[in-house]
Amino acid sequence: MHKLGRGHRDKVQQFIAITGASEKVALQALKASDWNLEGAFDLFYSHPQFKSFTDSRHLEELYKRYKDPYADMILADGITLLCNDLQVDPQDIVMLVVSWHMKAATMCEFSKQEFIGGLQALGIDTLEKFCERIPFMRSELKDEQKFREIYNFAFAWAKEKGQKSLALDTAIGMWQLLFAEKHWPLVEHWCQFLQARHNKAISRDTWSQLLEFARTVEPSLSNYDLEEHGHTSLMNLWSTYKKMV
């Protein structure tokens, strides 16, 4: 590695510090991504050839540590213990990213298949490796496509079992969490408006459309047009909101 320039050496060290990979693997991933650090992370976590094999015994031990004593799954107490071990607040958005990687069906629950399958896909089989992956998972929120996937995943993950819509209070909490990352300036106005004037559960259509709305409509609503944006439940709500501001 002494033949590398300082910038490349720094990236190798950063890659190793975050992933726990060997210097050889770090060099392979960085060279394959043309020395783009984020691209190298994506390669490492999405391509098995860049990851070390996970030890099924270690995965079983991890699962048993967090498994509920009365059910064959990880429930709220186990997730709280996991967060303590990772030194992450249970309300931290990175736990949503963890759940997305595990393809978890329900908030505050991991089935054995979800937990072990998600960790295998991430190349994690120890708590130390899990801790090392947290910065990478947090960085995924900065990727536009991944943020969209995580945002859309959050609807089904957060809604009550058997319900088609998302309870308003839950939707507001999720929007505040997600849009704190995207820095959408209207999120608080939108949530206050819904509580005062809507007070109904949020449909999947409304949930999905809001992300595009936040991305394309100016905070002043100066470029908002009902005809252009469509006669949907979300746009009708925004028409009412616009008349109030």
Tab-separated table of C-alpha atoms in Angstrom:
chain	number	residue	atom	x	y	z
A	1	MET	CA	0.000	0.000	0.000
A	2	HIS	CA	3.054	2.270	0.341
A	3	LYS	CA	2.989	2.779	-3.449
A	4	LEU	CA	-0.418	4.462	-3.262
A	5	GLY	CA	-0.900	8.193	-3.046
A	6	ARG	CA	-2.015	9.680	0.253
A	7	GLY	CA	-5.605	10.132	-0.911
A	8	HIS	CA	-5.887	6.503	-1.953
A	9	ARG	CA	-4.242	5.298	1.262
A	10	ASP	CA	-6.743	7.299	3.295
A	11	LYS	CA	-9.643	5.712	1.410
A	12	VAL	CA	-8.226	2.230	1.996
A	13	GLN	CA	-7.975	2.948	5.736
A	14	GLN	CA	-11.514	4.362	5.843
A	15	PHE	CA	-12.830	1.326	3.972
A	16	ILE	CA	-11.111	-1.086	6.347
A	17	ALA	CA	-12.260	0.851	9.437
A	18	ILE	CA	-15.925	0.776	8.375
A	19	THR	CA	-16.174	-2.688	6.802
A	20	GLY	CA	-13.577	-4.658	8.754
A	21	ALA	CA	-12.330	-6.021	5.423
A	22	SER	CA	-8.754	-6.960	4.701
A	23	GLU	CA	-6.423	-4.570	2.883
A	24	LYS	CA	-6.582	-6.851	-0.184
A	25	VAL	CA	-10.394	-6.728	-0.304
A	26	ALA	CA	-10.364	-2.971	0.298
A	27	LEU	CA	-8.037	-2.454	-2.646
A	28	GLN	CA	-10.136	-4.734	-4.885
A	29	ALA	CA	-13.383	-2.930	-4.080
A	30	LEU	CA	-11.894	0.566	-4.388
A	31	LYS	CA	-10.142	-0.184	-7.672
A	32	ALA	CA	-13.314	-1.778	-9.077
A	33	SER	CA	-15.265	1.379	-8.192
A	34	ASP	CA	-12.601	3.715	-9.616
A	35	TRP	CA	-11.688	4.815	-6.072
A	36	ASN	CA	-15.187	6.055	-5.271
A	37	LEU	CA	-15.630	5.233	-1.576
A	38	GLU	CA	-19.438	4.979	-1.619
A	39	GLY	CA	-19.280	2.848	-4.758
A	40	ALA	CA	-16.767	0.566	-3.073
A	41	PHE	CA	-19.100	0.146	-0.080
A	42	ASP	CA	-21.943	-0.789	-2.421
A	43	LEU	CA	-19.764	-3.373	-4.151
A	44	PHE	CA	-18.599	-4.820	-0.863
A	45	TYR	CA	-22.087	-5.234	0.591
A	46	SER	CA	-23.927	-6.290	-2.575
A	47	HIS	CA	-21.433	-8.721	-4.132
A	48	PRO	CA	-20.596	-11.932	-2.254
A	49	GLN	CA	-17.082	-12.111	-3.691
A	50	PHE	CA	-16.116	-9.027	-1.687
A	51	LYS	CA	-17.466	-10.313	1.614
A	52	SER	CA	-16.162	-12.924	3.943
A	53	PHE	CA	-18.457	-15.882	4.524
A	54	THR	CA	-20.640	-15.635	7.583
A	55	ASP	CA	-20.426	-18.297	10.263
A	56	SER	CA	-23.859	-19.872	10.804
A	57	ARG	CA	-22.963	-20.758	14.393
A	58	HIS	CA	-22.181	-17.148	15.198
A	59	LEU	CA	-25.433	-16.052	13.555
A	60	GLU	CA	-27.367	-18.530	15.684
A	61	GLU	CA	-25.656	-17.188	18.806
A	62	LEU	CA	-26.562	-13.636	17.871
A	63	TYR	CA	-30.159	-14.616	17.228
A	64	LYS	CA	-30.419	-16.456	20.551
A	65	ARG	CA	-29.076	-13.419	22.387
A	66	TYR	CA	-31.974	-11.272	21.193
A	67	LYS	CA	-34.741	-13.857	20.755
A	68	ASP	CA	-37.854	-13.511	22.895
A	69	PRO	CA	-37.970	-16.212	25.607
A	70	TYR	CA	-41.579	-17.095	24.731
A	71	ALA	CA	-41.599	-16.792	20.929
A	72	ASP	CA	-39.284	-17.833	18.113
A	73	MET	CA	-38.630	-14.263	17.020
A	74	ILE	CA	-37.026	-11.047	18.198
A	75	LEU	CA	-39.515	-8.627	19.739
A	76	ALA	CA	-39.321	-5.165	21.312
A	77	ASP	CA	-37.179	-6.153	24.313
A	78	GLY	CA	-34.693	-7.962	22.093
A	79	ILE	CA	-34.482	-5.013	19.704
A	80	THR	CA	-33.872	-2.694	22.657
A	81	LEU	CA	-31.014	-4.959	23.785
A	82	LEU	CA	-29.646	-4.988	20.238
A	83	CYS	CA	-29.721	-1.181	20.134
A	84	ASN	CA	-27.893	-1.042	23.467
A	85	ASP	CA	-25.237	-3.410	22.122
A	86	LEU	CA	-24.869	-1.304	18.964
A	87	GLN	CA	-24.863	1.911	21.040
A	88	VAL	CA	-27.704	3.223	18.886
A	89	ASP	CA	-30.884	4.900	20.118
A	90	PRO	CA	-33.961	2.746	19.277
A	91	GLN	CA	-35.485	5.852	17.645
A	92	ASP	CA	-32.436	6.381	15.425
A	93	ILE	CA	-33.347	6.208	11.723
A	94	VAL	CA	-30.498	3.777	11.140
A	95	MET	CA	-32.685	1.100	12.773
A	96	LEU	CA	-35.174	1.629	9.947
A	97	VAL	CA	-32.315	0.993	7.502
A	98	VAL	CA	-31.415	-2.166	9.445
A	99	SER	CA	-35.044	-3.320	9.165
A	100	TRP	CA	-35.019	-2.548	5.435
A	101	HIS	CA	-31.960	-4.742	4.957
A	102	MET	CA	-33.676	-7.510	6.903
A	103	LYS	CA	-36.890	-7.079	4.864
A	104	ALA	CA	-38.755	-6.986	8.170
A	105	ALA	CA	-42.521	-7.209	7.781
A	106	THR	CA	-43.398	-5.388	11.004
A	107	MET	CA	-41.948	-2.664	13.192
A	108	CYS	CA	-40.264	-3.892	16.393
A	109	GLU	CA	-40.170	-7.491	15.183
A	110	PHE	CA	-37.621	-9.673	13.420
A	111	SER	CA	-38.406	-13.248	12.493
A	112	LYS	CA	-35.478	-15.648	12.636
A	113	GLN	CA	-35.386	-15.767	8.839
A	114	GLU	CA	-35.439	-11.958	8.554
A	115	PHE	CA	-32.706	-11.466	11.143
A	116	ILE	CA	-30.297	-14.153	9.976
A	117	GLY	CA	-30.987	-13.593	6.270
A	118	GLY	CA	-30.430	-9.858	6.618
A	119	LEU	CA	-27.159	-10.300	8.475
A	120	GLN	CA	-25.923	-12.852	5.941
A	121	ALA	CA	-26.666	-10.430	3.100
A	122	LEU	CA	-24.659	-7.766	4.927
A	123	GLY	CA	-21.751	-10.096	5.683
A	124	ILE	CA	-22.334	-9.797	9.444
A	125	ASP	CA	-21.914	-12.675	11.870
A	126	THR	CA	-20.629	-10.913	14.994
A	127	LEU	CA	-21.683	-7.925	17.033
A	128	GLU	CA	-18.363	-6.250	16.186
A	129	LYS	CA	-19.078	-6.522	12.456
A	130	PHE	CA	-22.613	-5.242	13.057
A	131	CYS	CA	-21.226	-2.149	14.794
A	132	GLU	CA	-18.772	-1.621	11.947
A	133	ARG	CA	-21.594	-1.677	9.367
A	134	ILE	CA	-23.673	1.024	11.080
A	135	PRO	CA	-21.835	3.977	9.449
A	136	PHE	CA	-22.337	2.413	6.020
A	137	MET	CA	-26.060	1.851	6.628
A	138	ARG	CA	-26.411	5.434	7.809
A	139	SER	CA	-24.656	6.630	4.641
A	140	GLU	CA	-27.197	4.773	2.485
A	141	LEU	CA	-29.794	7.406	3.386
A	142	LYS	CA	-27.813	9.884	1.283
A	143	ASP	CA	-28.307	7.773	-1.833
A	144	GLU	CA	-31.442	9.052	-3.628
A	145	GLN	CA	-32.581	5.666	-4.902
A	146	LYS	CA	-31.952	3.868	-1.614
A	147	PHE	CA	-33.711	6.615	0.326
A	148	ARG	CA	-36.750	6.173	-1.937
A	149	GLU	CA	-36.708	2.416	-1.337
A	150	ILE	CA	-36.379	2.882	2.430
A	151	TYR	CA	-39.159	5.506	2.403
A	152	ASN	CA	-41.544	3.205	0.499
A	153	PHE	CA	-40.577	0.238	2.702
A	154	ALA	CA	-41.452	2.250	5.831
A	155	PHE	CA	-45.183	2.381	5.012
A	156	ALA	CA	-45.846	-1.365	5.229
A	157	TRP	CA	-43.289	-1.788	8.014
A	158	ALA	CA	-44.902	0.820	10.270
A	159	LYS	CA	-48.609	0.119	9.729
A	160	GLU	CA	-50.626	-2.099	12.043
A	161	LYS	CA	-51.026	-5.729	10.988
A	162	GLY	CA	-54.162	-6.231	8.914
A	163	GLN	CA	-54.581	-2.528	8.166
A	164	LYS	CA	-54.354	-1.041	4.669
A	165	SER	CA	-53.614	2.485	5.872
A	166	LEU	CA	-51.082	3.976	8.241
A	167	ALA	CA	-52.363	5.543	11.472
A	168	LEU	CA	-51.972	9.320	11.291
A	169	ASP	CA	-49.819	9.633	14.422
A	170	THR	CA	-47.521	6.879	13.156
A	171	ALA	CA	-47.303	8.477	9.698
A	172	ILE	CA	-46.416	11.839	11.241
A	173	GLY	CA	-43.683	10.270	13.359
A	174	MET	CA	-42.251	8.472	10.347
A	175	TRP	CA	-42.367	11.615	8.173
A	176	GLN	CA	-40.588	13.636	10.841
A	177	LEU	CA	-37.914	10.946	11.087
A	178	LEU	CA	-37.427	10.512	7.335
A	179	PHE	CA	-37.655	14.146	6.288
A	180	ALA	CA	-35.219	15.166	8.985
A	181	GLU	CA	-32.721	13.348	6.728
A	182	LYS	CA	-33.946	14.997	3.531
A	183	HIS	CA	-34.354	18.398	5.199
A	184	TRP	CA	-37.776	19.113	3.710
A	185	PRO	CA	-38.702	22.504	5.266
A	186	LEU	CA	-42.478	21.961	5.071
A	187	VAL	CA	-42.637	18.742	7.057
A	188	GLU	CA	-43.772	20.360	10.333
A	189	HIS	CA	-46.340	22.554	8.561
A	190	TRP	CA	-47.665	19.490	6.750
A	191	CYS	CA	-47.923	17.406	9.942
A	192	GLN	CA	-49.625	20.207	11.891
A	193	PHE	CA	-52.092	20.721	9.057
A	194	LEU	CA	-52.981	17.009	8.949
A	195	GLN	CA	-53.565	16.908	12.696
A	196	ALA	CA	-55.789	19.986	12.587
A	197	ARG	CA	-57.761	19.394	9.398
A	198	HIS	CA	-57.406	15.803	8.220
A	199	ASN	CA	-57.203	13.524	11.270
A	200	LYS	CA	-57.519	10.346	9.196
A	201	ALA	CA	-55.273	7.409	8.456
A	202	ILE	CA	-52.812	7.844	5.579
A	203	SER	CA	-53.229	5.740	2.435
A	204	ARG	CA	-50.329	4.174	0.566
A	205	ASP	CA	-50.995	6.539	-2.372
A	206	THR	CA	-50.712	9.613	-0.167
A	207	TRP	CA	-47.577	8.236	1.462
A	208	SER	CA	-45.896	7.487	-1.870
A	209	GLN	CA	-46.897	10.771	-3.526
A	210	LEU	CA	-45.604	12.956	-0.723
A	211	LEU	CA	-41.980	12.044	-1.402
A	212	GLU	CA	-42.261	13.127	-5.033
A	213	PHE	CA	-44.151	16.243	-3.957
A	214	ALA	CA	-41.419	17.170	-1.474
A	215	ARG	CA	-38.806	16.608	-4.159
A	216	THR	CA	-40.438	18.658	-6.934
A	217	VAL	CA	-42.557	21.414	-5.332
A	218	GLU	CA	-40.886	24.545	-3.986
A	219	PRO	CA	-41.254	25.176	-0.221
A	220	SER	CA	-43.155	28.374	-1.084
A	221	LEU	CA	-45.590	26.247	-3.168
A	222	SER	CA	-44.993	28.793	-5.945
A	223	ASN	CA	-44.762	26.069	-8.599
A	224	TYR	CA	-47.645	23.990	-7.238
A	225	ASP	CA	-50.495	23.446	-9.687
A	226	LEU	CA	-53.447	21.160	-8.968
A	227	GLU	CA	-53.975	20.337	-12.642
A	228	GLU	CA	-50.308	19.565	-13.195
A	229	HIS	CA	-49.874	17.446	-10.090
A	230	GLY	CA	-53.160	15.555	-10.458
A	231	HIS	CA	-56.453	15.251	-8.601
A	232	THR	CA	-55.311	12.863	-5.926
A	233	SER	CA	-56.072	12.759	-2.232
A	234	LEU	CA	-52.648	14.235	-1.485
A	235	MET	CA	-53.010	17.088	-3.968
A	236	ASN	CA	-56.490	17.914	-2.760
A	237	LEU	CA	-55.110	18.090	0.765
A	238	TRP	CA	-52.343	20.384	-0.417
A	239	SER	CA	-54.886	22.586	-2.214
A	240	THR	CA	-56.664	23.060	1.103
A	241	TYR	CA	-53.353	23.693	2.819
A	242	LYS	CA	-52.288	26.281	0.242
A	243	LYS	CA	-55.481	28.281	0.823
A	244	MET	CA	-54.580	28.507	4.499
A	245	VAL	CA	-51.024	29.881	4.060
